[in-house]
Amino acid sequence: MKNLARGKFQHLRIAFLFSFSSLIFSAYGDTGADLKACLQNSNNTGVSVGSGLPGDPAIPEKSSGYKLGNKVVTSATYMAVTANPHATQAGCEVLSAGGTAADAAVAIQTVLGLVEPQSSGLGGGAFTLYYKASTKQVLSYDGRETAPAAATENYLRHISDTNQTNPLPTLSSSFSSTKASGRSIGTPGVVKMLELIHQDHGQKPWDMLFEPAIQLATNGFGISGRMADAIAGAKNDLLRDPDATAYFLNADSSPKALGTLIKNPDYAQTLSSIAKGGANAFYTGPIAQSIVNKIKVTSSGGANPVAITPGLTELSDLANYKAIKREPVCTTYRNYWVCGMGPPSSGGIAVAQSLGILENFDLSASQYLPTVVNSEGGKPSVAAVHLISESQRLAYADRNKYVADTDFVPLPGNGVSSMVAKDYLKTRAALISKTKSMGTAQAGVFSTATALGSSAAEGNGTTHMSIVDKHGNALVMTTTIESGMGSYHFTRGFLLNNQLTDFSFEPSDASGLIANRIGPLKRPRSSMAPTLVLTKATDGSRGDFVMATGSPGGASIIQFVVKTVVSALDWKLDAQQATSMVNFGAANSSTTGVGGEHPSIDLTNSGLNDPLLVGLRSLGHTVSYSAQSSGVSTIIRAPASWNAGLPTLWGGADPRREGIALGDSPF
Ligand code: GLU
């Protein structure tokens, strides 16, 4: 634990606190002061987040489906991009003080759990990739939730073997009922994962990194548009939990509104305990006991009590939880290496497969280039959306059938290497017709012994951060409580996840056992795809950092990430353009999604006036133009070949969320 070195770092700690509260940036930089660090660009005047001055991105605004006018942020040496201005600010200040990307991630996650509680927090899980500049290594960390040791194969769908009805409360679907019950709650992983990353890569004292969130929780912050919407949307569900009711709702049970100053002393207390005692203070002792008690709740209480099916999590589940360092999934894509998260996430394999299929086509040829390229990204061509969504159909078919927690169910063939092999993906690419959509793809055939059924479902309630530090290290972390407001179970200032609903509720289908069925201590399959791109050195080895990206969005994460990577690597868009670019893609069905929230999509006349939508229909795609809620955070250090003399780092925050990018030289 680095906090044992507290005395030694006391001067840094004081400098850090001083800087965070007073925003005097020169006070604590250890590699020279930068007076423009972490300031928001607004009419060429620096505005700091939280200052309350005009242009302050932390002033709560109504959330919008798409906020026009995000501009690429440029920076010389370091940068943080997250889905919330307070969180970006906290991370940027750690970087400004010479902290590593790992240090910044701790500050960012703890702030996000406060200001964006609907999307991630201490009660959830996460996956992280880390690029270590000194060795050019990419490491990956699994902080995914686990099913309790007592979980049986019917845990998510039946109250018990003798009462084979859905867990309670009874809501509109078996998914929502299970989500709101104790059965959906996996043992949280994010705190252990942060500790492991910090032990491996941190340079600042652990306890210092909790200060921004502790201060904000103690002094309060204005509820943002997305948080206000999330509270209002979940009001009836939050009302079943007295602790959630007390925090998120007013005394008359109305939802706390946009701009309301909200304080979370319980969260500050929880963070102080972890700051002092390390992750053990969360996984054992009074906090662990509160988590277990909350999971075991059987009734909402109150005047009209509603029954809630408890989960079977015990203190031993928490005490035994381990974050795991795993092999990342790294493949070459044209002149680059692309690295992603392996199982239990399907994200890395699916992105690698989709790109590996696309490598068989020249996406930089004129018919594939986007039009209307401006700071809102661009409008993709019919040919590009067709090809890319077909590649995704093929990738999702394999994902749905084969990918789950490989500690329980092996991948087919020789594992990841077979699934991303160039010759295999070439045979998959050959299945694509340029003139007609394949509709639904079949999974590839491997030398696998077991016949497997498929599962596809996932929810919504996640966030992504991308970070590059002064030392050249990069970190991408996608972090989640699964769907908005998780399981609605709230204790000690944070929400508990509903991540177990990412398992298949059914253990088998007509084709056999489902790889992603629930089992004791198993981790549910994810789609999260934190992604790092590196150059390919002349000898073919992994080279320098090029790009960090990722997104929330359930199973659509894979599509958001492929879109962003192709926009950057094939179409040479900058980090904001690639992030803002129209969302598009397909899971494995005949429906192809084109994000109707984007300003360049013409929704009039049921889309019949938009050549992209019309063109896709003529190729046999069933087109959906529903709004798509991505939350891409991207940093690019463009290689000299496409940098055109611009500053070193580009940052882009998704205009569909509330985030910003900040670095050392914003102007
Ligand atoms: N629980 C999902 C996963 O792990 C993520 C949900 C979301 O992105 O909103 O893939």
XYZ file of C-alpha atoms and ligand atoms in Angstrom:
677
model
C 0.000 0.000 0.000
C 1.453 3.303 -1.024
C -0.457 5.153 1.670
C 1.991 3.704 4.181
C 4.434 6.209 2.754
C 2.171 8.955 3.886
C 4.723 10.916 5.902
C 7.097 10.981 2.999
C 4.435 12.342 0.663
C 2.799 14.704 3.098
C 4.139 17.773 1.314
C 2.695 16.549 -1.964
C -0.596 15.853 -0.289
C -0.831 19.373 1.051
C 0.146 20.801 -2.317
C -2.449 18.638 -4.021
C -5.268 19.655 -1.698
C -4.282 23.274 -1.970
C -4.298 23.028 -5.693
C -7.590 21.199 -5.974
C -9.472 23.637 -3.819
C -7.851 26.848 -4.922
C -6.989 25.831 -8.483
C -3.513 27.263 -8.295
C -1.915 24.850 -10.658
C 1.662 25.985 -10.293
C 1.612 24.935 -6.644
C 2.255 21.258 -7.092
C 3.582 20.304 -10.469
C 6.698 18.208 -9.987
C 8.003 18.643 -13.497
C 7.463 22.369 -13.821
C 4.403 24.553 -13.541
C 1.918 24.958 -16.341
C -0.424 27.834 -15.681
C -2.796 26.700 -18.394
C -3.144 23.172 -17.032
C -6.617 21.723 -16.817
C -8.396 24.896 -17.908
C -11.388 24.839 -20.186
C -11.077 26.806 -23.393
C -13.769 29.456 -23.617
C -13.267 32.413 -25.946
C -9.555 32.196 -25.332
C -9.931 32.697 -21.595
C -9.192 29.841 -19.282
C -12.163 28.754 -17.208
C -11.659 26.166 -14.537
C -14.200 23.461 -13.892
C -16.218 24.209 -10.773
C -15.408 27.954 -10.814
C -19.006 28.851 -11.610
C -17.762 31.361 -14.236
C -19.429 31.571 -17.639
C -18.196 28.686 -19.743
C -17.732 26.434 -16.708
C -18.747 22.997 -17.982
C -19.693 21.902 -14.451
C -22.630 24.321 -14.355
C -25.529 21.880 -14.672
C -27.370 22.045 -17.971
C -30.296 20.071 -19.188
C -29.088 16.888 -20.806
C -29.522 16.725 -24.537
C -29.356 13.824 -26.949
C -26.530 15.532 -28.788
C -24.738 18.744 -27.821
C -23.497 20.657 -30.850
C -20.153 22.383 -30.916
C -17.689 20.150 -29.045
C -14.226 21.017 -30.344
C -11.140 18.854 -30.285
C -8.934 19.668 -27.273
C -5.210 19.725 -27.917
C -2.508 19.229 -25.354
C 1.239 18.818 -25.210
C 1.926 16.023 -22.766
C -1.032 14.713 -20.782
C -4.803 14.491 -20.967
C -7.902 13.047 -19.335
C -11.264 12.504 -21.028
C -14.286 11.358 -19.027
C -18.071 11.690 -19.200
C -18.239 14.361 -16.480
C -16.375 17.695 -16.081
C -15.710 17.221 -12.343
C -14.165 13.832 -12.984
C -12.038 15.058 -15.876
C -10.851 17.945 -13.709
C -9.876 15.661 -10.828
C -7.955 13.363 -13.167
C -6.259 16.214 -14.980
C -4.995 17.711 -11.736
C -3.446 14.417 -10.700
C -1.713 14.298 -14.095
C -0.611 17.907 -13.764
C 1.028 17.009 -10.440
C 3.046 14.318 -12.205
C 0.739 11.455 -11.249
C 0.473 8.466 -13.522
C -2.576 7.457 -15.511
C -3.189 4.850 -12.782
C -3.211 7.562 -10.107
C -5.614 9.659 -12.174
C -7.970 6.695 -12.665
C -8.472 6.393 -8.899
C -9.379 10.078 -8.596
C -11.631 9.904 -11.652
C -13.523 6.771 -10.610
C -14.195 8.060 -7.114
C -15.544 11.353 -8.501
C -17.630 9.603 -11.174
C -19.243 7.424 -8.506
C -20.487 10.653 -6.949
C -21.443 12.901 -9.861
C -22.543 10.178 -12.305
C -23.821 7.547 -9.833
C -26.291 6.144 -12.358
C -23.412 4.851 -14.488
C -20.572 3.566 -12.308
C -19.244 3.450 -8.795
C -17.804 1.528 -5.884
C -20.674 -0.943 -6.086
C -19.815 -1.984 -9.649
C -17.119 -3.506 -11.828
C -14.695 -2.438 -14.544
C -12.097 -3.463 -17.082
C -8.848 -1.566 -17.642
C -6.018 -1.627 -20.157
C -2.713 0.007 -19.294
C 0.054 0.986 -21.703
C 3.365 1.127 -19.902
C 5.489 3.509 -21.942
C 8.839 2.389 -20.518
C 8.416 -1.175 -21.808
C 5.740 -0.641 -24.495
C 3.717 -3.349 -22.756
C -0.074 -3.495 -22.659
C -1.569 -5.005 -19.508
C -5.205 -5.708 -18.797
C -7.088 -5.841 -15.514
C -10.376 -7.582 -14.784
C -12.455 -6.022 -12.022
C -15.655 -7.734 -13.158
C -18.297 -8.660 -10.595
C -18.659 -12.316 -9.617
C -21.759 -14.381 -8.924
C -22.012 -15.409 -5.269
C -20.643 -18.835 -4.335
C -24.212 -19.935 -3.591
C -25.609 -19.073 -7.055
C -27.314 -21.962 -8.837
C -28.177 -22.158 -12.545
C -31.698 -20.852 -11.840
C -30.582 -18.006 -9.572
C -31.689 -15.273 -11.960
C -34.969 -16.731 -13.181
C -36.514 -18.634 -10.236
C -37.165 -17.582 -6.673
C -36.327 -21.149 -5.608
C -36.451 -24.710 -6.897
C -39.926 -25.054 -5.438
C -41.152 -21.601 -6.488
C -40.183 -21.337 -10.124
C -41.381 -17.760 -10.648
C -39.298 -14.644 -11.347
C -37.513 -12.913 -8.494
C -39.485 -10.042 -6.907
C -40.527 -7.238 -7.134
C -42.842 -8.059 -10.005
C -42.126 -5.487 -12.700
C -42.811 -5.215 -16.406
C -40.391 -7.963 -17.489
C -38.358 -10.759 -15.950
C -35.279 -8.603 -16.673
C -36.582 -5.619 -14.670
C -37.821 -7.845 -11.852
C -34.493 -9.629 -11.492
C -32.605 -6.339 -11.894
C -34.479 -4.787 -8.968
C -34.040 -7.861 -6.749
C -30.978 -8.860 -4.733
C -30.336 -11.620 -7.270
C -28.890 -9.239 -9.845
C -26.129 -7.974 -7.565
C -22.649 -9.314 -8.229
C -19.756 -8.958 -5.802
C -18.312 -5.551 -6.734
C -14.858 -5.540 -8.330
C -13.836 -1.976 -9.045
C -12.216 -1.133 -5.696
C -9.953 -4.208 -5.737
C -9.082 -3.518 -9.365
C -8.132 0.103 -8.658
C -5.933 -1.015 -5.790
C -4.173 -3.567 -7.998
C -3.575 -1.020 -10.760
C -2.331 1.498 -8.245
C 0.035 -1.053 -6.697
C 1.410 -1.841 -10.161
C 1.567 1.648 -11.650
C 0.743 4.321 -9.069
C 3.220 6.957 -7.960
C 1.099 9.240 -5.790
C -0.037 8.140 -2.339
C -3.271 6.127 -2.530
C -5.079 8.166 0.123
C -4.396 11.489 -1.609
C -6.249 10.335 -4.709
C -9.541 10.170 -2.819
C -9.445 13.831 -1.790
C -11.185 15.370 -4.822
C -14.189 13.063 -4.390
C -14.240 13.461 -0.604
C -14.240 17.254 -0.958
C -16.960 17.229 -3.595
C -19.112 14.798 -1.600
C -18.698 16.911 1.513
C -19.189 20.344 -0.049
C -21.777 19.260 -2.607
C -22.177 19.602 -6.346
C -24.983 20.588 -8.693
C -26.981 17.677 -10.073
C -26.294 17.420 -13.805
C -28.871 16.970 -16.540
C -28.180 13.281 -17.038
C -28.162 12.541 -13.333
C -31.451 14.450 -12.894
C -32.999 12.487 -15.774
C -31.750 9.212 -14.288
C -33.262 10.033 -10.887
C -36.583 11.069 -12.402
C -36.705 7.982 -14.605
C -35.963 5.623 -11.701
C -38.070 7.356 -9.054
C -40.491 4.484 -8.447
C -37.659 1.987 -8.236
C -35.616 4.153 -5.881
C -38.657 4.461 -3.610
C -38.309 0.764 -2.696
C -34.988 1.521 -0.960
C -35.175 3.921 2.017
C -31.487 4.876 1.690
C -31.849 5.623 -2.034
C -35.054 7.537 -1.323
C -33.335 9.705 1.284
C -30.448 10.532 -1.035
C -32.001 10.915 -4.487
C -35.512 12.165 -3.642
C -36.886 15.195 -1.822
C -38.902 14.898 1.394
C -42.133 14.884 -0.670
C -40.716 12.004 -2.766
C -40.240 14.165 -5.837
C -36.964 13.535 -7.684
C -34.138 15.960 -6.896
C -33.946 18.237 -9.897
C -31.289 19.551 -12.247
C -28.953 21.978 -10.493
C -29.903 20.972 -6.940
C -26.873 21.127 -4.648
C -26.468 17.610 -3.294
C -24.067 16.382 -0.608
C -23.162 12.770 0.105
C -21.497 12.542 3.540
C -21.938 8.747 3.639
C -19.955 8.449 0.432
C -17.255 10.761 1.822
C -17.089 8.488 4.867
C -16.828 5.342 2.729
C -14.066 6.907 0.642
C -12.161 7.991 3.756
C -12.245 4.410 5.026
C -10.869 3.039 1.737
C -8.317 5.860 1.542
C -6.997 4.905 4.968
C -7.492 1.143 4.986
C -7.114 0.204 1.330
C -9.527 -2.069 -0.515
C -9.787 -4.324 2.557
C -11.801 -1.616 4.267
C -14.408 -2.162 1.555
C -14.296 -5.959 1.255
C -14.267 -6.730 4.983
C -15.661 -5.015 8.077
C -18.601 -2.654 8.359
C -18.815 -1.599 4.696
C -18.850 -5.242 3.529
C -21.483 -5.995 6.163
C -23.677 -3.137 4.890
C -23.368 -4.447 1.335
C -24.367 -7.970 2.364
C -27.238 -6.694 4.508
C -28.514 -4.644 1.604
C -28.327 -7.575 -0.824
C -30.331 -9.670 1.648
C -33.160 -7.128 2.015
C -36.557 -8.848 1.630
C -38.948 -5.931 1.726
C -39.112 -2.268 0.813
C -40.575 -1.494 4.246
C -42.798 1.586 4.542
C -46.589 1.846 4.602
C -47.138 -0.419 1.585
C -44.276 -2.892 1.725
C -43.205 -4.588 -1.504
C -41.458 -7.969 -1.341
C -37.920 -8.107 -2.752
C -36.135 -11.396 -3.447
C -32.827 -11.363 -1.567
C -29.497 -12.375 -3.060
C -27.316 -15.090 -1.517
C -24.107 -13.065 -1.213
C -22.140 -13.666 1.997
C -19.280 -11.781 3.641
C -16.977 -14.523 2.339
C -17.892 -13.596 -1.273
C -16.593 -10.103 -0.640
C -13.557 -11.150 1.383
C -12.504 -13.640 -1.323
C -13.008 -11.327 -4.317
C -9.948 -10.943 -6.540
C -9.208 -8.548 -9.379
C -7.301 -10.430 -12.069
C -4.470 -9.420 -14.360
C -5.171 -11.059 -17.733
C -3.658 -11.251 -21.197
C -5.105 -8.473 -23.363
C -6.393 -9.330 -26.838
C -3.899 -7.663 -29.196
C -4.066 -7.981 -32.981
C -2.606 -6.022 -35.849
C -4.892 -3.855 -37.938
C -3.148 -2.467 -41.018
C -0.112 -0.517 -39.667
C -1.238 -0.620 -36.062
C -1.666 -2.862 -33.049
C -5.136 -2.763 -31.501
C -5.432 -4.116 -27.950
C -8.659 -4.851 -26.106
C -10.099 -6.700 -23.134
C -10.342 -10.476 -23.286
C -12.915 -12.714 -21.576
C -14.976 -12.385 -19.506
C -15.502 -9.408 -21.795
C -16.422 -10.173 -25.370
C -15.403 -6.627 -26.322
C -11.768 -7.232 -27.274
C -12.440 -10.321 -29.382
C -15.462 -8.807 -31.160
C -13.649 -5.561 -31.996
C -10.596 -7.533 -33.179
C -12.759 -9.824 -35.311
C -14.666 -6.969 -36.862
C -11.445 -5.080 -37.684
C -9.781 -8.286 -38.891
C -12.636 -8.832 -41.328
C -12.503 -5.185 -42.439
C -8.771 -5.465 -43.070
C -9.734 -7.424 -46.186
C -11.226 -4.246 -47.674
C -9.603 -0.870 -48.342
C -11.680 1.415 -46.160
C -9.611 4.441 -47.177
C -10.824 4.090 -50.788
C -13.042 6.958 -51.919
C -16.388 5.089 -51.829
C -15.876 4.381 -48.128
C -14.892 7.893 -47.008
C -17.327 9.937 -44.907
C -18.816 13.183 -46.174
C -19.813 16.366 -44.272
C -16.611 16.092 -42.235
C -16.564 18.851 -39.611
C -16.250 19.011 -35.840
C -19.437 16.944 -35.519
C -17.531 14.136 -37.176
C -18.997 13.197 -40.482
C -21.612 11.229 -42.286
C -20.523 7.718 -43.209
C -21.116 6.399 -46.725
C -23.639 3.683 -47.545
C -20.800 1.389 -48.651
C -18.896 1.835 -45.386
C -21.894 1.313 -43.106
C -22.854 -1.764 -45.110
C -19.405 -3.333 -44.899
C -18.755 -2.469 -41.268
C -22.159 -3.630 -40.044
C -21.751 -6.927 -41.966
C -18.376 -7.456 -40.296
C -20.083 -6.876 -36.948
C -22.885 -9.367 -37.662
C -20.222 -12.024 -38.136
C -18.370 -10.978 -34.982
C -21.524 -10.937 -32.821
C -22.507 -14.396 -34.073
C -19.256 -15.789 -32.632
C -19.555 -13.691 -29.505
C -23.097 -14.779 -28.722
C -22.245 -18.434 -29.089
C -18.722 -18.810 -27.790
C -17.629 -16.024 -25.455
C -18.119 -16.208 -21.688
C -15.920 -16.394 -18.596
C -13.049 -18.588 -19.833
C -12.219 -19.627 -16.277
C -15.411 -21.721 -16.606
C -16.062 -22.269 -20.328
C -13.168 -22.537 -22.786
C -13.251 -20.717 -26.107
C -13.377 -22.914 -29.212
C -10.288 -24.044 -31.100
C -7.116 -22.803 -29.440
C -8.940 -19.935 -27.784
C -8.495 -16.247 -28.608
C -5.769 -16.933 -31.182
C -8.124 -19.111 -33.262
C -10.956 -16.606 -33.069
C -8.833 -13.677 -34.279
C -6.626 -15.614 -36.737
C -6.161 -13.731 -40.015
C -6.990 -16.766 -42.193
C -10.178 -17.465 -40.234
C -11.280 -13.838 -40.543
C -10.530 -13.924 -44.265
C -13.031 -16.789 -44.640
C -15.526 -14.721 -42.639
C -14.912 -11.665 -44.867
C -15.648 -13.824 -47.921
C -19.209 -14.265 -46.611
C -19.907 -10.558 -47.145
C -21.725 -9.520 -50.318
C -21.268 -5.913 -51.389
C -24.785 -5.775 -52.763
C -26.947 -7.479 -50.137
C -27.006 -7.657 -46.351
C -26.650 -11.157 -44.905
C -29.331 -10.366 -42.281
C -28.363 -12.800 -39.554
C -24.911 -14.416 -39.543
C -24.032 -17.906 -38.370
C -21.233 -18.431 -35.877
C -17.990 -19.779 -37.326
C -17.147 -23.472 -37.090
C -14.267 -24.455 -34.812
C -12.994 -27.705 -33.413
C -15.098 -27.313 -30.299
C -16.359 -30.331 -28.442
C -19.561 -28.864 -26.996
C -22.668 -27.779 -28.869
C -23.520 -24.353 -27.485
C -26.646 -22.249 -27.385
C -26.497 -18.458 -27.793
C -27.205 -15.462 -25.613
C -27.229 -11.830 -26.543
C -28.815 -9.588 -23.893
C -27.248 -6.678 -21.971
C -28.364 -3.445 -20.331
C -27.290 0.223 -20.005
C -25.423 2.120 -17.245
C -21.750 2.519 -17.800
C -19.058 5.129 -18.430
C -15.605 5.282 -20.007
C -12.409 7.197 -19.214
C -9.273 7.617 -21.333
C -6.065 8.979 -19.792
C -2.514 9.753 -20.968
C 0.069 10.909 -18.428
C 3.292 12.972 -18.597
C 5.358 9.803 -18.584
C 3.677 8.562 -21.772
C 1.589 5.854 -20.091
C -2.025 5.453 -21.163
C -5.017 3.966 -19.384
C -8.477 3.105 -20.663
C -11.149 1.963 -18.267
C -14.786 1.160 -18.905
C -16.639 1.021 -15.617
C -20.210 0.003 -14.908
C -23.030 -0.803 -12.553
C -24.738 -2.450 -15.586
C -27.972 -0.557 -16.208
C -28.977 2.955 -15.151
C -29.009 3.136 -11.306
C -27.935 -0.544 -11.139
C -30.134 -2.641 -8.848
C -31.520 0.495 -7.078
C -30.058 -0.936 -3.851
C -28.134 1.897 -2.162
C -25.864 1.764 0.872
C -23.156 3.967 2.395
C -23.505 6.529 -0.360
C -23.274 4.293 -3.435
C -25.480 2.081 -5.601
C -25.054 -1.671 -5.981
C -24.814 -3.081 -9.497
C -27.202 -5.395 -11.343
C -24.332 -6.910 -13.330
C -25.490 -10.524 -12.954
C -28.264 -9.762 -15.450
C -25.477 -9.884 -18.066
C -25.583 -13.668 -17.653
C -28.047 -15.664 -19.689
C -31.079 -16.250 -17.458
C -31.644 -19.608 -19.191
C -28.937 -22.242 -18.746
C -29.541 -23.827 -22.163
C -31.466 -23.582 -25.404
C -32.329 -26.083 -28.139
C -28.678 -26.136 -29.316
C -27.200 -26.996 -25.925
C -25.817 -25.375 -22.795
C -25.304 -21.622 -23.016
C -21.669 -20.614 -22.463
C -22.756 -17.485 -20.581
C -25.077 -19.294 -18.118
C -24.654 -18.312 -14.470
C -22.522 -20.380 -12.089
C -20.968 -19.901 -8.654
C -18.143 -17.313 -8.666
C -18.432 -16.968 -12.449
C -18.146 -13.525 -14.069
C -20.897 -12.464 -16.481
C -19.899 -11.861 -20.074
C -19.452 -8.190 -20.887
C -19.261 -6.134 -24.067
C -17.038 -3.494 -22.557
C -14.198 -2.692 -24.896
C -11.584 -0.331 -23.482
C -9.199 -0.093 -26.437
C -5.606 0.999 -26.999
C -3.998 1.452 -30.413
C -0.215 1.425 -30.857
C 2.020 1.813 -33.865
C 3.414 -1.319 -35.462
C 7.210 -1.085 -35.387
C 9.165 -2.044 -38.509
C 9.965 -5.443 -36.990
C 6.225 -5.932 -36.400
C 6.406 -5.478 -32.624
C 4.240 -3.162 -30.545
C 5.406 0.441 -30.714
C 4.185 3.805 -29.502
C 0.834 4.916 -28.183
C -1.569 6.153 -30.878
C -5.083 6.049 -29.473
C -7.141 5.377 -26.348
C -10.889 4.936 -26.627
C -13.957 3.114 -25.331
C -17.622 3.676 -24.557
C -20.636 2.600 -22.554
C -23.650 1.260 -24.434
C -24.245 -2.386 -23.554
C -23.779 -4.714 -26.488
C -23.534 -1.671 -28.813
C -20.201 -0.747 -27.206
C -18.506 -2.942 -29.808
C -20.088 -0.876 -32.602
C -19.205 2.468 -30.981
C -15.595 1.436 -30.589
C -15.222 0.058 -34.137
C -16.738 3.259 -35.517
C -14.300 5.409 -33.561
C -11.235 3.317 -34.425
C -12.050 3.152 -38.155
C -12.817 6.896 -38.206
C -9.381 7.616 -36.804
C -7.166 4.984 -38.401
C -8.790 4.663 -41.837
C -10.368 8.070 -42.275
C -7.790 10.116 -40.334
C -10.393 12.036 -38.355
C -9.246 13.780 -35.184
C -10.285 12.586 -31.719
C -13.391 14.777 -31.554
C -14.537 13.982 -35.071
C -14.046 10.252 -34.580
C -15.973 10.446 -31.302
C -18.773 12.614 -32.672
C -19.107 10.689 -35.964
C -22.565 9.239 -36.603
C -22.974 5.984 -34.659
C -23.803 3.007 -36.797
C -23.541 -0.751 -36.864
C -25.332 -4.002 -36.234
C -25.490 -6.800 -33.723
C -26.479 -10.133 -35.178
C -29.893 -9.371 -36.681
C -31.231 -7.832 -39.870
C -31.458 -4.427 -38.148
C -28.712 -1.905 -38.806
C -28.677 1.088 -36.489
C -27.813 4.610 -37.603
C -27.849 7.058 -34.686
C -30.703 9.464 -35.404
C -29.527 11.880 -32.695
C -26.694 13.039 -34.960
C -27.279 16.381 -36.728
C -26.330 15.017 -40.133
C -29.072 12.366 -40.161
C -32.305 13.549 -41.769
C -35.205 11.971 -39.913
C -37.982 13.650 -41.886
C -40.412 11.528 -43.870
C -39.451 8.393 -41.870
C -35.880 8.726 -43.065
C -36.890 8.599 -46.714
C -35.129 11.915 -47.358
C -31.778 10.684 -46.088
C -29.610 9.039 -48.761
C -27.699 6.986 -46.176
C -30.842 5.423 -44.729
C -32.378 4.917 -48.190
C -29.156 3.396 -49.543
C -28.935 0.906 -46.681
C -32.549 -0.132 -47.146
C -31.856 -0.797 -50.810
C -29.113 -3.249 -49.721
C -31.640 -5.155 -47.623
C -30.869 -3.651 -44.200
C -33.759 -3.069 -41.823
C -32.763 0.421 -40.702
C -33.354 1.763 -37.202
C -32.603 5.441 -36.698
C -33.331 5.568 -32.980
C -31.020 7.809 -30.972
C -27.915 5.990 -29.774
C -26.485 6.897 -26.400
C -22.778 6.296 -26.752
C -20.272 7.859 -24.359
C -17.011 7.647 -26.238
C -13.919 9.256 -24.672
C -10.953 9.394 -27.043
C -7.340 10.513 -26.928
C -5.110 10.331 -29.996
C -1.424 10.983 -30.389
C -1.388 11.002 -34.132
C 1.689 9.588 -35.832
C 3.661 12.186 -37.815
C 2.167 10.860 -41.069
C -1.259 12.272 -40.222
C -0.505 14.812 -37.536
C 0.013 17.766 -39.899
C 1.978 19.710 -37.310
C -0.724 19.736 -34.645
C 0.104 19.541 -30.941
C 0.879 16.138 -29.564
C -2.403 14.963 -28.077
C -5.982 15.306 -29.297
C -8.934 14.699 -26.977
C -12.591 14.232 -27.824
C -15.576 13.802 -25.503
C -18.854 12.366 -26.735
C -21.446 15.099 -27.480
C -24.106 12.584 -26.457
C -22.937 12.821 -22.807
C -21.696 15.571 -20.503
C -17.972 14.972 -20.556
C -14.963 17.066 -21.483
C -11.298 16.574 -22.285
C -8.638 18.515 -20.365
C -4.878 18.603 -20.624
C -1.879 20.838 -20.102
C -2.144 23.266 -23.012
C -5.721 23.753 -23.998
C -5.304 26.756 -26.279
N -23.128 -4.358 -18.452
C -22.684 -4.092 -19.780
C -21.395 -4.838 -20.088
O -20.668 -5.163 -19.205
C -22.438 -2.652 -20.016
C -23.684 -1.872 -19.923
C -23.581 -0.512 -20.536
O -22.675 -0.236 -21.282
O -24.431 0.318 -20.263
O -21.132 -5.080 -21.214
